[in-house]
Short mmCIF file of N, CA and C in Angstrom, two decimals:
data_model
loop_
_atom_site.label_atom_id
_atom_site.label_comp_id
_atom_site.label_asym_id
_atom_site.label_seq_id
_atom_site.Cartn_x
_atom_site.Cartn_y
_atom_site.Cartn_z
N MET A 1 -72.33 111.72 -36.87
CA MET A 1 -73.35 111.29 -36.07
C MET A 1 -73.50 111.54 -34.44
N ILE A 2 -72.44 111.81 -34.47
CA ILE A 2 -73.00 111.33 -32.57
C ILE A 2 -73.15 112.36 -32.38
N ARG A 3 -72.40 113.47 -32.71
CA ARG A 3 -72.30 114.83 -32.35
C ARG A 3 -73.60 115.61 -32.31
N VAL A 4 -74.14 115.20 -33.72
CA VAL A 4 -75.77 115.69 -34.41
C VAL A 4 -76.82 115.44 -33.60
N THR A 5 -76.32 113.96 -33.16
CA THR A 5 -77.92 113.04 -32.28
C THR A 5 -77.57 114.02 -31.04
N HIS A 6 -76.60 114.36 -30.04
CA HIS A 6 -75.90 115.30 -28.77
C HIS A 6 -76.92 116.65 -29.16
N LEU A 7 -76.47 116.84 -29.92
CA LEU A 7 -76.83 118.24 -30.14
C LEU A 7 -78.94 118.51 -30.80
N MET A 8 -79.49 117.30 -30.91
CA MET A 8 -80.63 117.70 -31.04
C MET A 8 -80.79 116.81 -30.16
N ALA A 9 -80.50 116.54 -28.94
CA ALA A 9 -81.23 116.00 -28.16
C ALA A 9 -81.11 117.45 -27.08
N VAL A 10 -80.34 117.85 -26.63
CA VAL A 10 -79.94 119.16 -25.91
C VAL A 10 -81.43 120.26 -26.33
N LEU A 11 -81.11 120.48 -27.88
CA LEU A 11 -82.22 121.02 -28.48
C LEU A 11 -83.47 120.65 -28.80
N ALA A 12 -83.97 119.29 -27.63
CA ALA A 12 -85.66 118.46 -27.26
C ALA A 12 -85.13 118.89 -26.24
N LEU A 13 -84.81 118.84 -25.26
CA LEU A 13 -84.53 119.22 -23.93
C LEU A 13 -84.42 120.63 -23.52
N GLY A 14 -83.87 121.86 -24.29
CA GLY A 14 -84.70 123.20 -24.37
C GLY A 14 -86.23 122.93 -24.74
N ALA A 15 -86.54 122.98 -25.93
CA ALA A 15 -87.25 122.97 -26.64
C ALA A 15 -88.48 121.93 -25.04
N LEU A 16 -88.87 121.04 -24.94
CA LEU A 16 -89.36 121.03 -23.46
C LEU A 16 -89.60 122.00 -22.22
N ALA A 17 -88.43 122.93 -21.94
CA ALA A 17 -88.05 123.07 -20.63
C ALA A 17 -88.91 124.15 -21.07
N ALA A 18 -88.94 124.99 -21.94
CA ALA A 18 -89.38 126.40 -22.71
C ALA A 18 -90.59 126.51 -22.79
N CYS A 19 -91.48 124.68 -22.63
CA CYS A 19 -93.22 124.85 -22.27
C CYS A 19 -93.89 124.95 -21.05
N GLY A 20 -93.06 124.19 -19.81
CA GLY A 20 -93.09 124.08 -18.72
C GLY A 20 -93.31 125.80 -18.42
N PRO A 21 -94.22 125.44 -17.12
CA PRO A 21 -94.57 126.46 -15.91
C PRO A 21 -93.70 127.53 -15.74
N PRO A 22 -93.92 128.90 -16.20
CA PRO A 22 -93.44 130.10 -15.76
C PRO A 22 -92.48 129.85 -14.77
N PRO A 23 -91.73 131.26 -14.73
CA PRO A 23 -90.84 130.50 -13.45
C PRO A 23 -92.08 131.38 -12.13
N PRO A 24 -91.82 131.18 -10.62
CA PRO A 24 -93.02 132.00 -9.72
C PRO A 24 -92.13 133.34 -10.33
N PRO A 25 -93.40 134.34 -9.42
CA PRO A 25 -93.09 135.57 -9.74
C PRO A 25 -92.25 135.75 -8.98
N ALA A 26 -91.37 137.15 -9.37
CA ALA A 26 -90.40 137.63 -8.39
C ALA A 26 -91.01 138.20 -6.20
N GLU A 27 -90.25 137.98 -5.88
CA GLU A 27 -90.68 137.94 -4.02
C GLU A 27 -90.80 140.04 -4.02
N PRO A 28 -91.93 140.49 -4.07
CA PRO A 28 -92.09 141.49 -3.69
C PRO A 28 -90.88 142.32 -2.39
N GLN A 29 -90.47 143.98 -2.94
CA GLN A 29 -89.42 144.06 -2.36
C GLN A 29 -90.18 144.51 -0.55
N LEU A 30 -89.66 144.51 0.62
CA LEU A 30 -90.09 144.95 1.83
C LEU A 30 -89.60 146.23 2.59
N GLY A 31 -90.32 147.10 3.11
CA GLY A 31 -90.01 148.28 3.27
C GLY A 31 -89.36 147.61 5.07
N PRO A 32 -89.14 149.13 5.42
CA PRO A 32 -88.63 148.42 7.06
C PRO A 32 -89.47 147.56 7.65
N ASP A 33 -91.01 148.30 7.54
CA ASP A 33 -92.26 148.10 8.16
C ASP A 33 -92.91 146.31 8.21
N GLY A 34 -92.15 146.04 7.02
CA GLY A 34 -92.03 144.88 6.42
C GLY A 34 -93.90 144.49 5.49
N LEU A 35 -93.59 145.77 5.14
CA LEU A 35 -94.86 145.25 4.50
C LEU A 35 -94.44 145.99 2.66
N PRO A 36 -94.19 145.26 1.96
CA PRO A 36 -94.44 145.35 0.53
C PRO A 36 -94.18 146.78 0.01
N LEU A 37 -92.71 147.26 -0.47
CA LEU A 37 -92.67 148.60 -0.84
C LEU A 37 -93.87 148.80 -2.35
N PRO A 38 -94.07 150.34 -2.32
CA PRO A 38 -95.33 150.04 -3.29
C PRO A 38 -94.10 150.98 -4.46
N THR A 39 -95.38 150.20 -5.57
CA THR A 39 -94.74 149.92 -7.26
C THR A 39 -95.30 151.34 -7.85
N LEU A 40 -94.65 152.14 -8.88
CA LEU A 40 -94.94 153.03 -9.25
C LEU A 40 -95.82 153.35 -10.39
N TYR A 41 -96.92 153.91 -10.15
CA TYR A 41 -97.83 154.67 -11.01
C TYR A 41 -97.16 154.59 -11.63
N ARG A 42 -96.88 154.40 -13.17
CA ARG A 42 -96.85 155.36 -14.31
C ARG A 42 -98.25 154.95 -15.65
N ILE A 43 -98.23 156.67 -15.90
CA ILE A 43 -99.00 156.50 -17.26
C ILE A 43 -98.74 156.74 -18.59
N ASN A 44 -98.90 155.79 -19.26
CA ASN A 44 -98.75 155.85 -20.23
C ASN A 44 -99.44 156.92 -21.81
N ALA A 45 -99.38 156.99 -22.44
CA ALA A 45 -100.15 157.71 -23.35
C ALA A 45 -101.67 157.08 -23.93
N GLY A 46 -100.80 155.73 -23.88
CA GLY A 46 -102.39 154.84 -24.65
C GLY A 46 -103.30 154.74 -23.16
N ASP A 47 -103.06 155.07 -21.85
CA ASP A 47 -103.92 154.75 -21.20
C ASP A 47 -105.35 156.05 -20.99
N GLN A 48 -105.32 157.07 -21.08
CA GLN A 48 -105.37 158.12 -20.47
C GLN A 48 -107.32 157.68 -21.43
N ASN A 49 -107.46 157.61 -21.83
CA ASN A 49 -109.49 156.85 -22.23
C ASN A 49 -109.81 155.70 -21.29
N ARG A 50 -108.78 154.79 -21.16
CA ARG A 50 -108.98 154.39 -19.75
C ARG A 50 -109.31 154.71 -18.51
N ILE A 51 -108.60 155.70 -18.06
CA ILE A 51 -108.32 156.51 -16.84
C ILE A 51 -110.09 157.55 -16.74
N GLU A 52 -109.95 158.00 -18.05
CA GLU A 52 -111.06 158.35 -18.01
C GLU A 52 -112.45 158.17 -17.71
N ILE A 53 -112.58 156.56 -18.18
CA ILE A 53 -113.98 156.17 -18.09
C ILE A 53 -113.75 155.44 -16.86
N ARG A 54 -112.34 154.89 -16.00
CA ARG A 54 -112.83 154.39 -14.80
C ARG A 54 -113.05 155.35 -13.63
N MET A 55 -112.19 157.11 -14.08
CA MET A 55 -112.40 157.27 -13.06
C MET A 55 -114.34 157.98 -13.21
N LEU A 56 -114.28 159.16 -14.58
CA LEU A 56 -116.03 159.09 -14.69
C LEU A 56 -117.35 158.18 -14.27
N ASP A 57 -116.78 156.66 -14.73
CA ASP A 57 -118.00 155.53 -13.73
C ASP A 57 -117.34 155.53 -12.73
N SER A 58 -116.46 155.24 -11.96
CA SER A 58 -116.77 155.44 -10.69
C SER A 58 -117.25 156.31 -9.98
N VAL A 59 -117.35 157.93 -10.10
CA VAL A 59 -117.72 159.37 -9.78
C VAL A 59 -118.71 159.05 -9.94
N ASN A 60 -119.95 157.81 -11.02
CA ASN A 60 -120.89 158.28 -10.87
C ASN A 60 -121.15 157.45 -10.20
N ALA A 61 -121.05 155.99 -10.13
CA ALA A 61 -121.28 154.98 -9.46
C ALA A 61 -121.63 155.66 -7.96
N LEU A 62 -120.52 156.20 -6.86
CA LEU A 62 -120.57 156.32 -6.17
C LEU A 62 -121.61 158.13 -6.04
N ARG A 63 -122.34 158.90 -7.39
CA ARG A 63 -123.51 159.55 -7.24
C ARG A 63 -124.63 158.81 -7.21
N ALA A 64 -124.99 157.63 -8.02
CA ALA A 64 -126.09 157.06 -7.89
C ALA A 64 -126.57 156.70 -7.04
N GLU A 65 -125.52 156.00 -5.84
CA GLU A 65 -125.34 155.93 -4.24
C GLU A 65 -126.04 156.45 -3.36
N ALA A 66 -125.67 157.86 -3.44
CA ALA A 66 -125.69 158.87 -2.69
C ALA A 66 -127.35 159.45 -4.03
N GLY A 67 -127.46 159.18 -4.98
CA GLY A 67 -129.19 159.67 -5.25
C GLY A 67 -128.92 161.46 -6.03
N VAL A 68 -128.15 161.21 -5.95
CA VAL A 68 -128.09 162.53 -7.06
C VAL A 68 -127.40 162.56 -8.54
N PRO A 69 -127.82 163.22 -9.51
CA PRO A 69 -127.59 163.15 -11.16
C PRO A 69 -126.23 162.79 -11.43
N GLN A 70 -126.01 161.82 -12.96
CA GLN A 70 -124.81 161.35 -12.88
C GLN A 70 -124.49 162.87 -13.51
N LEU A 71 -122.53 162.19 -13.59
CA LEU A 71 -122.35 163.25 -14.78
C LEU A 71 -121.85 162.90 -15.51
N GLN A 72 -121.92 164.14 -16.23
CA GLN A 72 -120.77 163.86 -18.01
C GLN A 72 -120.15 164.51 -18.42
N TYR A 73 -118.94 163.95 -19.42
CA TYR A 73 -117.50 164.68 -19.31
C TYR A 73 -117.36 165.74 -20.28
N ASN A 74 -117.03 167.09 -19.39
CA ASN A 74 -117.08 168.32 -20.28
C ASN A 74 -115.96 168.88 -21.03
N SER A 75 -115.38 168.92 -21.93
CA SER A 75 -114.00 169.47 -22.14
C SER A 75 -113.55 170.58 -22.30
N ALA A 76 -114.04 171.38 -22.31
CA ALA A 76 -113.99 172.61 -21.50
C ALA A 76 -113.57 171.97 -20.02
N LEU A 77 -114.22 171.65 -18.97
CA LEU A 77 -113.56 171.31 -17.79
C LEU A 77 -112.60 170.36 -18.23
N ASN A 78 -112.41 169.59 -18.84
CA ASN A 78 -111.14 168.44 -19.50
C ASN A 78 -109.75 169.76 -19.71
N ALA A 79 -110.32 171.24 -20.41
CA ALA A 79 -108.86 171.62 -20.68
C ALA A 79 -108.65 172.46 -19.39
N ALA A 80 -110.17 172.53 -18.20
CA ALA A 80 -109.36 173.94 -17.23
C ALA A 80 -108.48 172.67 -16.07
N ALA A 81 -108.83 171.17 -16.00
CA ALA A 81 -107.83 170.70 -14.95
C ALA A 81 -107.38 170.18 -15.81
N ALA A 82 -106.35 170.00 -16.88
CA ALA A 82 -105.66 169.59 -17.77
C ALA A 82 -104.76 171.04 -17.46
N THR A 83 -104.59 172.20 -17.59
CA THR A 83 -103.76 173.11 -17.37
C THR A 83 -103.28 173.80 -15.78
N HIS A 84 -104.35 173.33 -14.94
CA HIS A 84 -104.67 173.06 -13.88
C HIS A 84 -103.09 172.36 -12.98
N SER A 85 -103.70 171.21 -13.66
CA SER A 85 -103.06 169.76 -13.23
C SER A 85 -101.25 169.87 -13.27
N ARG A 86 -101.03 170.58 -15.10
CA ARG A 86 -99.96 170.71 -15.17
C ARG A 86 -98.94 172.56 -14.45
N ASP A 87 -99.95 173.26 -14.70
CA ASP A 87 -99.27 174.40 -14.03
C ASP A 87 -99.22 173.84 -12.33
N MET A 88 -99.77 172.92 -11.27
CA MET A 88 -99.26 172.84 -10.26
C MET A 88 -97.64 172.12 -10.06
N SER A 89 -97.67 171.32 -11.09
CA SER A 89 -96.38 170.65 -10.75
C SER A 89 -95.56 171.58 -11.20
N VAL A 90 -94.97 173.13 -12.53
CA VAL A 90 -94.54 173.95 -11.97
C VAL A 90 -94.17 174.85 -10.92
N GLN A 91 -95.75 174.79 -9.97
CA GLN A 91 -95.53 175.81 -9.04
C GLN A 91 -95.25 174.76 -7.99
N ASN A 92 -95.11 172.87 -8.17
CA ASN A 92 -94.49 172.42 -6.93
C ASN A 92 -95.39 172.62 -5.84
N ARG A 93 -96.63 172.67 -5.40
CA ARG A 93 -97.16 173.02 -5.04
C ARG A 93 -98.97 172.38 -5.16
N PRO A 94 -99.67 171.54 -4.26
CA PRO A 94 -100.53 171.46 -4.47
C PRO A 94 -101.85 172.38 -4.18
N TRP A 95 -102.74 173.63 -4.60
CA TRP A 95 -103.35 174.43 -4.64
C TRP A 95 -104.39 174.94 -5.83
N HIS A 96 -104.94 175.41 -5.07
CA HIS A 96 -105.88 176.31 -5.87
C HIS A 96 -105.96 177.17 -7.32
N PHE A 97 -104.52 177.55 -6.84
CA PHE A 97 -104.38 179.63 -7.59
C PHE A 97 -103.09 179.25 -8.72
N GLY A 98 -103.75 179.38 -10.31
CA GLY A 98 -102.45 179.62 -11.01
C GLY A 98 -100.99 180.15 -10.85
N SER A 99 -99.98 179.83 -11.33
CA SER A 99 -98.70 180.61 -10.65
C SER A 99 -99.34 182.12 -11.72
N ASP A 100 -99.80 182.42 -12.69
CA ASP A 100 -100.99 183.66 -13.14
C ASP A 100 -101.66 184.29 -11.50
N GLY A 101 -101.76 183.85 -11.03
CA GLY A 101 -102.91 184.42 -10.45
C GLY A 101 -104.21 183.61 -10.09
N SER A 102 -104.58 183.09 -11.81
CA SER A 102 -106.15 182.90 -11.55
C SER A 102 -106.85 181.74 -10.55
N SER A 103 -107.67 182.23 -10.39
CA SER A 103 -108.98 181.08 -9.49
C SER A 103 -108.97 180.24 -10.24
N PRO A 104 -109.99 178.96 -9.72
CA PRO A 104 -110.59 177.82 -10.60
C PRO A 104 -111.88 178.67 -11.08
N VAL A 105 -112.72 179.52 -10.92
CA VAL A 105 -113.81 180.30 -11.20
C VAL A 105 -112.73 181.18 -12.87
N ASP A 106 -111.59 181.80 -12.62
CA ASP A 106 -111.29 182.15 -13.98
C ASP A 106 -110.52 180.96 -15.22
N ARG A 107 -110.09 180.25 -14.38
CA ARG A 107 -109.57 178.54 -15.72
C ARG A 107 -110.84 178.47 -16.02
N VAL A 108 -111.96 178.52 -15.59
CA VAL A 108 -112.99 177.85 -16.31
C VAL A 108 -113.20 178.50 -17.02
N ARG A 109 -113.95 180.52 -17.11
CA ARG A 109 -114.92 181.09 -17.64
C ARG A 109 -112.85 181.24 -19.05
N ARG A 110 -111.91 181.30 -18.64
CA ARG A 110 -111.08 181.53 -19.55
C ARG A 110 -111.82 180.19 -20.68
N VAL A 111 -111.42 179.26 -20.41
CA VAL A 111 -111.84 177.13 -21.81
C VAL A 111 -113.14 177.92 -22.00
N GLY A 112 -113.68 178.93 -22.22
CA GLY A 112 -115.46 179.13 -22.36
C GLY A 112 -116.50 178.14 -21.78
N TYR A 113 -116.55 177.83 -20.39
CA TYR A 113 -117.28 176.87 -19.77
C TYR A 113 -118.51 177.98 -19.77
N SER A 114 -119.71 177.07 -20.18
CA SER A 114 -120.90 178.66 -19.74
C SER A 114 -121.60 178.49 -19.05
N GLY A 115 -121.06 176.84 -18.02
CA GLY A 115 -122.11 176.49 -16.74
C GLY A 115 -121.03 177.59 -15.52
N GLU A 116 -121.19 177.34 -14.47
CA GLU A 116 -120.85 177.70 -13.24
C GLU A 116 -120.32 176.36 -12.42
N LEU A 117 -118.58 176.97 -11.70
CA LEU A 117 -117.99 175.79 -11.22
C LEU A 117 -118.45 175.94 -9.86
N LYS A 118 -118.55 174.51 -10.13
CA LYS A 118 -119.55 174.26 -8.97
C LYS A 118 -118.42 173.37 -7.75
N GLY A 119 -117.06 172.32 -7.66
CA GLY A 119 -115.20 172.66 -7.17
C GLY A 119 -114.76 172.28 -7.91
N GLU A 120 -113.90 171.89 -7.07
CA GLU A 120 -112.37 171.83 -7.98
C GLU A 120 -111.70 170.89 -6.53
N ALA A 121 -111.72 169.54 -6.33
CA ALA A 121 -110.20 169.13 -6.03
C ALA A 121 -109.31 168.35 -6.41
N ILE A 122 -107.95 169.17 -6.14
CA ILE A 122 -106.93 168.22 -6.42
C ILE A 122 -106.09 167.89 -5.96
N SER A 123 -104.66 166.71 -6.36
CA SER A 123 -104.14 166.08 -5.63
C SER A 123 -102.99 166.02 -5.65
N GLU A 124 -101.56 166.27 -5.26
CA GLU A 124 -100.59 165.93 -5.16
C GLU A 124 -99.86 164.20 -4.78
N THR A 125 -99.04 163.88 -5.63
CA THR A 125 -99.56 162.25 -5.08
C THR A 125 -98.80 161.60 -5.87
N TYR A 126 -98.53 159.83 -5.55
CA TYR A 126 -97.79 158.99 -5.73
C TYR A 126 -99.07 157.63 -6.59
N GLU A 127 -100.49 158.31 -6.22
CA GLU A 127 -101.55 157.12 -6.18
C GLU A 127 -102.55 156.80 -7.74
N THR A 128 -102.77 155.63 -7.71
CA THR A 128 -103.37 156.14 -8.82
C THR A 128 -104.63 157.27 -8.81
N GLU A 129 -105.70 156.97 -9.81
CA GLU A 129 -107.12 157.26 -9.99
C GLU A 129 -108.13 156.95 -8.84
N LEU A 130 -108.20 156.30 -8.78
CA LEU A 130 -109.22 155.40 -7.20
C LEU A 130 -108.88 155.05 -6.33
N GLN A 131 -107.49 155.07 -5.69
CA GLN A 131 -106.75 155.74 -4.95
C GLN A 131 -107.20 157.33 -4.25
N THR A 132 -106.78 157.98 -5.15
CA THR A 132 -107.01 159.47 -5.09
C THR A 132 -108.32 160.05 -4.58
N LEU A 133 -109.22 159.11 -5.66
CA LEU A 133 -111.33 159.38 -5.39
C LEU A 133 -110.73 159.03 -4.48
N ALA A 134 -110.39 157.81 -3.30
CA ALA A 134 -110.59 157.41 -2.18
C ALA A 134 -110.49 158.33 -1.23
N ALA A 135 -109.38 158.91 -1.39
CA ALA A 135 -109.05 159.65 -0.24
C ALA A 135 -109.63 160.91 -0.23
N TRP A 136 -110.73 161.15 -1.39
CA TRP A 136 -111.15 162.82 -1.91
C TRP A 136 -112.79 162.42 -1.14
N MET A 137 -112.97 161.13 -1.21
CA MET A 137 -114.60 160.78 -0.72
C MET A 137 -114.24 160.79 1.26
N ASP A 138 -112.99 160.21 1.80
CA ASP A 138 -112.79 160.59 2.90
C ASP A 138 -112.68 161.81 3.86
N ASP A 139 -112.18 162.93 2.60
CA ASP A 139 -112.74 164.39 3.56
C ASP A 139 -114.15 164.79 2.98
N PRO A 140 -114.48 165.52 4.40
CA PRO A 140 -115.35 165.87 3.45
C PRO A 140 -116.23 167.29 2.17
N ALA A 141 -115.13 168.12 2.71
CA ALA A 141 -114.68 169.09 1.53
C ALA A 141 -114.20 168.93 -0.01
N THR A 142 -113.89 167.22 0.26
CA THR A 142 -113.56 167.19 -1.62
C THR A 142 -114.92 165.83 -1.70
N ARG A 143 -114.85 165.09 -0.91
CA ARG A 143 -116.62 164.79 -1.29
C ARG A 143 -117.82 165.49 -1.45
N GLY A 144 -117.86 166.53 -0.84
CA GLY A 144 -118.83 167.73 -1.67
C GLY A 144 -119.09 168.21 -2.74
N VAL A 145 -117.89 167.78 -3.40
CA VAL A 145 -117.38 168.10 -4.93
C VAL A 145 -117.65 167.13 -5.81
N ILE A 146 -117.12 165.93 -5.03
CA ILE A 146 -117.92 165.13 -6.16
C ILE A 146 -119.33 164.88 -6.12
N LEU A 147 -120.13 165.09 -4.69
CA LEU A 147 -120.91 164.84 -4.45
C LEU A 147 -122.75 165.84 -5.22
N SER A 148 -121.31 166.92 -4.65
CA SER A 148 -122.54 167.97 -5.23
C SER A 148 -124.11 167.93 -6.03
N PRO A 149 -124.72 168.21 -5.82
CA PRO A 149 -126.25 167.94 -6.57
C PRO A 149 -126.38 168.79 -7.04
N GLU A 150 -125.33 169.75 -7.61
CA GLU A 150 -125.80 171.04 -8.46
C GLU A 150 -125.13 170.69 -10.09
N ALA A 151 -123.81 169.79 -9.63
CA ALA A 151 -122.91 169.88 -10.64
C ALA A 151 -123.73 168.45 -12.08
N ARG A 152 -123.47 168.88 -12.93
CA ARG A 152 -123.83 168.83 -14.01
C ARG A 152 -123.41 167.76 -15.18
N ASP A 153 -121.68 168.05 -15.16
CA ASP A 153 -120.77 168.53 -15.98
C ASP A 153 -119.03 167.82 -14.69
N MET A 154 -118.50 167.15 -16.05
CA MET A 154 -117.17 167.08 -14.22
C MET A 154 -115.78 167.54 -16.00
N GLY A 155 -114.82 168.08 -15.27
CA GLY A 155 -113.79 167.76 -16.16
C GLY A 155 -112.62 166.81 -15.05
N PHE A 156 -111.63 166.41 -15.89
CA PHE A 156 -110.18 165.70 -14.98
C PHE A 156 -110.20 165.39 -15.98
N SER A 157 -108.26 165.80 -15.44
CA SER A 157 -106.96 165.30 -15.71
C SER A 157 -106.09 165.42 -14.71
N TRP A 158 -104.71 165.17 -15.25
CA TRP A 158 -103.82 165.06 -14.23
C TRP A 158 -102.11 165.48 -15.53
N PHE A 159 -101.48 165.88 -15.17
CA PHE A 159 -100.09 165.21 -15.17
C PHE A 159 -98.79 164.43 -14.49
N GLN A 160 -97.95 164.01 -15.37
CA GLN A 160 -97.30 162.93 -14.26
C GLN A 160 -95.69 163.57 -14.75
N GLU A 161 -95.00 163.64 -13.48
CA GLU A 161 -93.59 164.47 -13.53
C GLU A 161 -92.97 162.28 -14.12
N ASN A 162 -91.63 162.74 -14.17
CA ASN A 162 -91.20 161.94 -14.94
C ASN A 162 -90.97 160.85 -14.13
N ASN A 163 -90.48 161.69 -12.18
CA ASN A 163 -89.79 161.75 -11.26
C ASN A 163 -91.41 160.38 -10.69
N GLY A 164 -92.86 160.23 -11.60
CA GLY A 164 -93.99 159.47 -11.28
C GLY A 164 -94.90 160.10 -10.45
N LYS A 165 -94.53 161.14 -9.71
CA LYS A 165 -95.31 161.83 -9.34
C LYS A 165 -96.55 162.57 -10.18
N ILE A 166 -98.05 162.66 -9.55
CA ILE A 166 -99.12 162.70 -10.06
C ILE A 166 -99.52 164.02 -9.61
N TRP A 167 -100.12 164.92 -10.64
CA TRP A 167 -100.94 166.43 -9.93
C TRP A 167 -102.18 165.82 -10.60
N TRP A 168 -103.54 165.59 -9.83
CA TRP A 168 -104.49 164.84 -10.59
C TRP A 168 -105.26 166.30 -10.02
N THR A 169 -106.72 166.73 -11.35
CA THR A 169 -107.10 167.69 -10.65
C THR A 169 -108.76 167.55 -10.86
N LEU A 170 -110.18 167.49 -10.38
CA LEU A 170 -111.22 167.30 -10.93
C LEU A 170 -112.08 168.22 -10.37
N ILE A 171 -112.88 168.59 -11.91
CA ILE A 171 -113.34 170.35 -11.36
C ILE A 171 -115.45 169.76 -12.14
N THR A 172 -116.18 170.27 -11.17
CA THR A 172 -117.55 170.07 -11.47
C THR A 172 -117.90 171.00 -11.85
N GLY A 173 -119.13 171.00 -12.62
CA GLY A 173 -119.76 172.54 -12.71
C GLY A 173 -120.94 171.53 -12.76
N GLY A 174 -121.77 173.39 -13.45
CA GLY A 174 -123.24 172.64 -13.58
C GLY A 174 -124.53 174.58 -14.02
N PRO A 175 -125.11 174.25 -13.84
CA PRO A 175 -125.90 175.43 -14.59
C PRO A 175 -126.18 176.00 -13.34
N GLU A 176 -126.15 177.79 -14.02
CA GLU A 176 -125.70 179.26 -12.83
C GLU A 176 -126.84 178.62 -12.18
N SER A 177 -126.58 178.30 -10.49
CA SER A 177 -128.08 179.25 -9.90
C SER A 177 -128.84 180.27 -8.80
N VAL A 178 -129.52 181.14 -8.73
CA VAL A 178 -129.48 181.97 -8.67
C VAL A 178 -129.22 182.65 -7.20
N ASP A 179 -129.54 181.00 -6.80
CA ASP A 179 -128.55 181.33 -4.83
C ASP A 179 -127.40 180.86 -4.79
N SER A 180 -126.26 181.93 -6.03
CA SER A 180 -125.27 181.25 -5.49
C SER A 180 -124.35 180.73 -4.28
N ALA A 181 -123.54 179.51 -4.11
CA ALA A 181 -122.58 179.66 -2.91
C ALA A 181 -121.47 179.68 -3.67
N ALA A 182 -120.50 179.74 -2.78
CA ALA A 182 -118.95 179.36 -3.18
C ALA A 182 -119.02 178.71 -3.42
N PRO A 183 -118.29 178.73 -5.25
CA PRO A 183 -117.87 176.69 -5.08
C PRO A 183 -116.50 176.17 -3.93
N VAL A 184 -116.57 175.15 -3.80
CA VAL A 184 -115.98 173.68 -2.85
C VAL A 184 -114.94 173.71 -3.02
N LEU A 185 -113.82 173.91 -2.53
CA LEU A 185 -112.31 173.91 -3.54
C LEU A 185 -111.44 173.14 -2.12
N SER A 186 -110.93 172.24 -2.56
CA SER A 186 -110.28 171.07 -1.39
C SER A 186 -109.35 170.17 -2.12
N SER A 187 -108.17 170.02 -1.74
CA SER A 187 -107.31 169.00 -1.58
C SER A 187 -106.83 168.12 -0.86
N SER A 188 -106.66 167.28 -1.80
CA SER A 188 -106.31 166.32 -0.62
C SER A 188 -105.50 165.03 -1.37
N GLY A 189 -105.68 163.68 -0.33
CA GLY A 189 -104.09 162.58 -1.45
C GLY A 189 -103.45 162.87 -0.22
N THR A 190 -102.36 161.71 -0.61
CA THR A 190 -101.15 161.68 -0.08
C THR A 190 -100.65 162.79 0.69
N LEU A 191 -100.59 163.30 0.62
CA LEU A 191 -99.23 164.35 1.47
C LEU A 191 -100.81 165.64 2.68
N ASP A 192 -101.92 165.21 2.69
CA ASP A 192 -102.60 165.50 3.66
C ASP A 192 -102.63 166.94 3.26
N ALA A 193 -103.14 166.80 2.67
CA ALA A 193 -103.61 169.24 2.32
C ALA A 193 -104.36 168.83 2.28
N ALA A 194 -105.24 169.40 2.86
CA ALA A 194 -106.51 169.27 2.41
C ALA A 194 -107.12 170.60 3.19
N ASP A 195 -107.87 171.51 2.46
CA ASP A 195 -107.78 172.65 3.02
C ASP A 195 -109.52 172.58 1.49
N THR A 196 -110.24 173.69 2.72
CA THR A 196 -111.11 174.61 1.96
C THR A 196 -111.40 175.78 1.93
N LEU A 197 -111.70 176.14 0.48
CA LEU A 197 -111.41 177.89 0.77
C LEU A 197 -113.37 178.55 1.33
#
């Protein structure tokens, strides 16, 4: 009987301990500079809608502040962005031309986009979509892609490698203009690979 009572007391103490506050979070690992090391931003299959909505809302908030029309997602531009993100990963370099020599103009035509390409922003990074958007806004060329007053449509997609590296592509398009200027093409991000073609 004493053993049963002892066992019940141990079980009761265990149950009470489980009701206590959670253990404190683990201390972040620090780098040689004393700052916390970054954590890997891992995108799961169920994150797609959340990321797309957050990006469109963020872009449109920036556009509203600049006094330019809101964008809407366009499935053809999304397809072109997805194709290019994966292709940049295959080529292992952030640039505007496909492994088959295609340009952004070629890619939006291939997917059947009926409007005109206004610009493309690309990035090779380990950063989140909002960190990438902030980097794009810091660069005059990619800011021009995002805030183009002629743009009405947006495509946005990414490809994440197993090591966590993300290849982001944002494409803007709109109605064909009479005085068609060359689209703005730019890359930006962690690797500071900014260029305008």
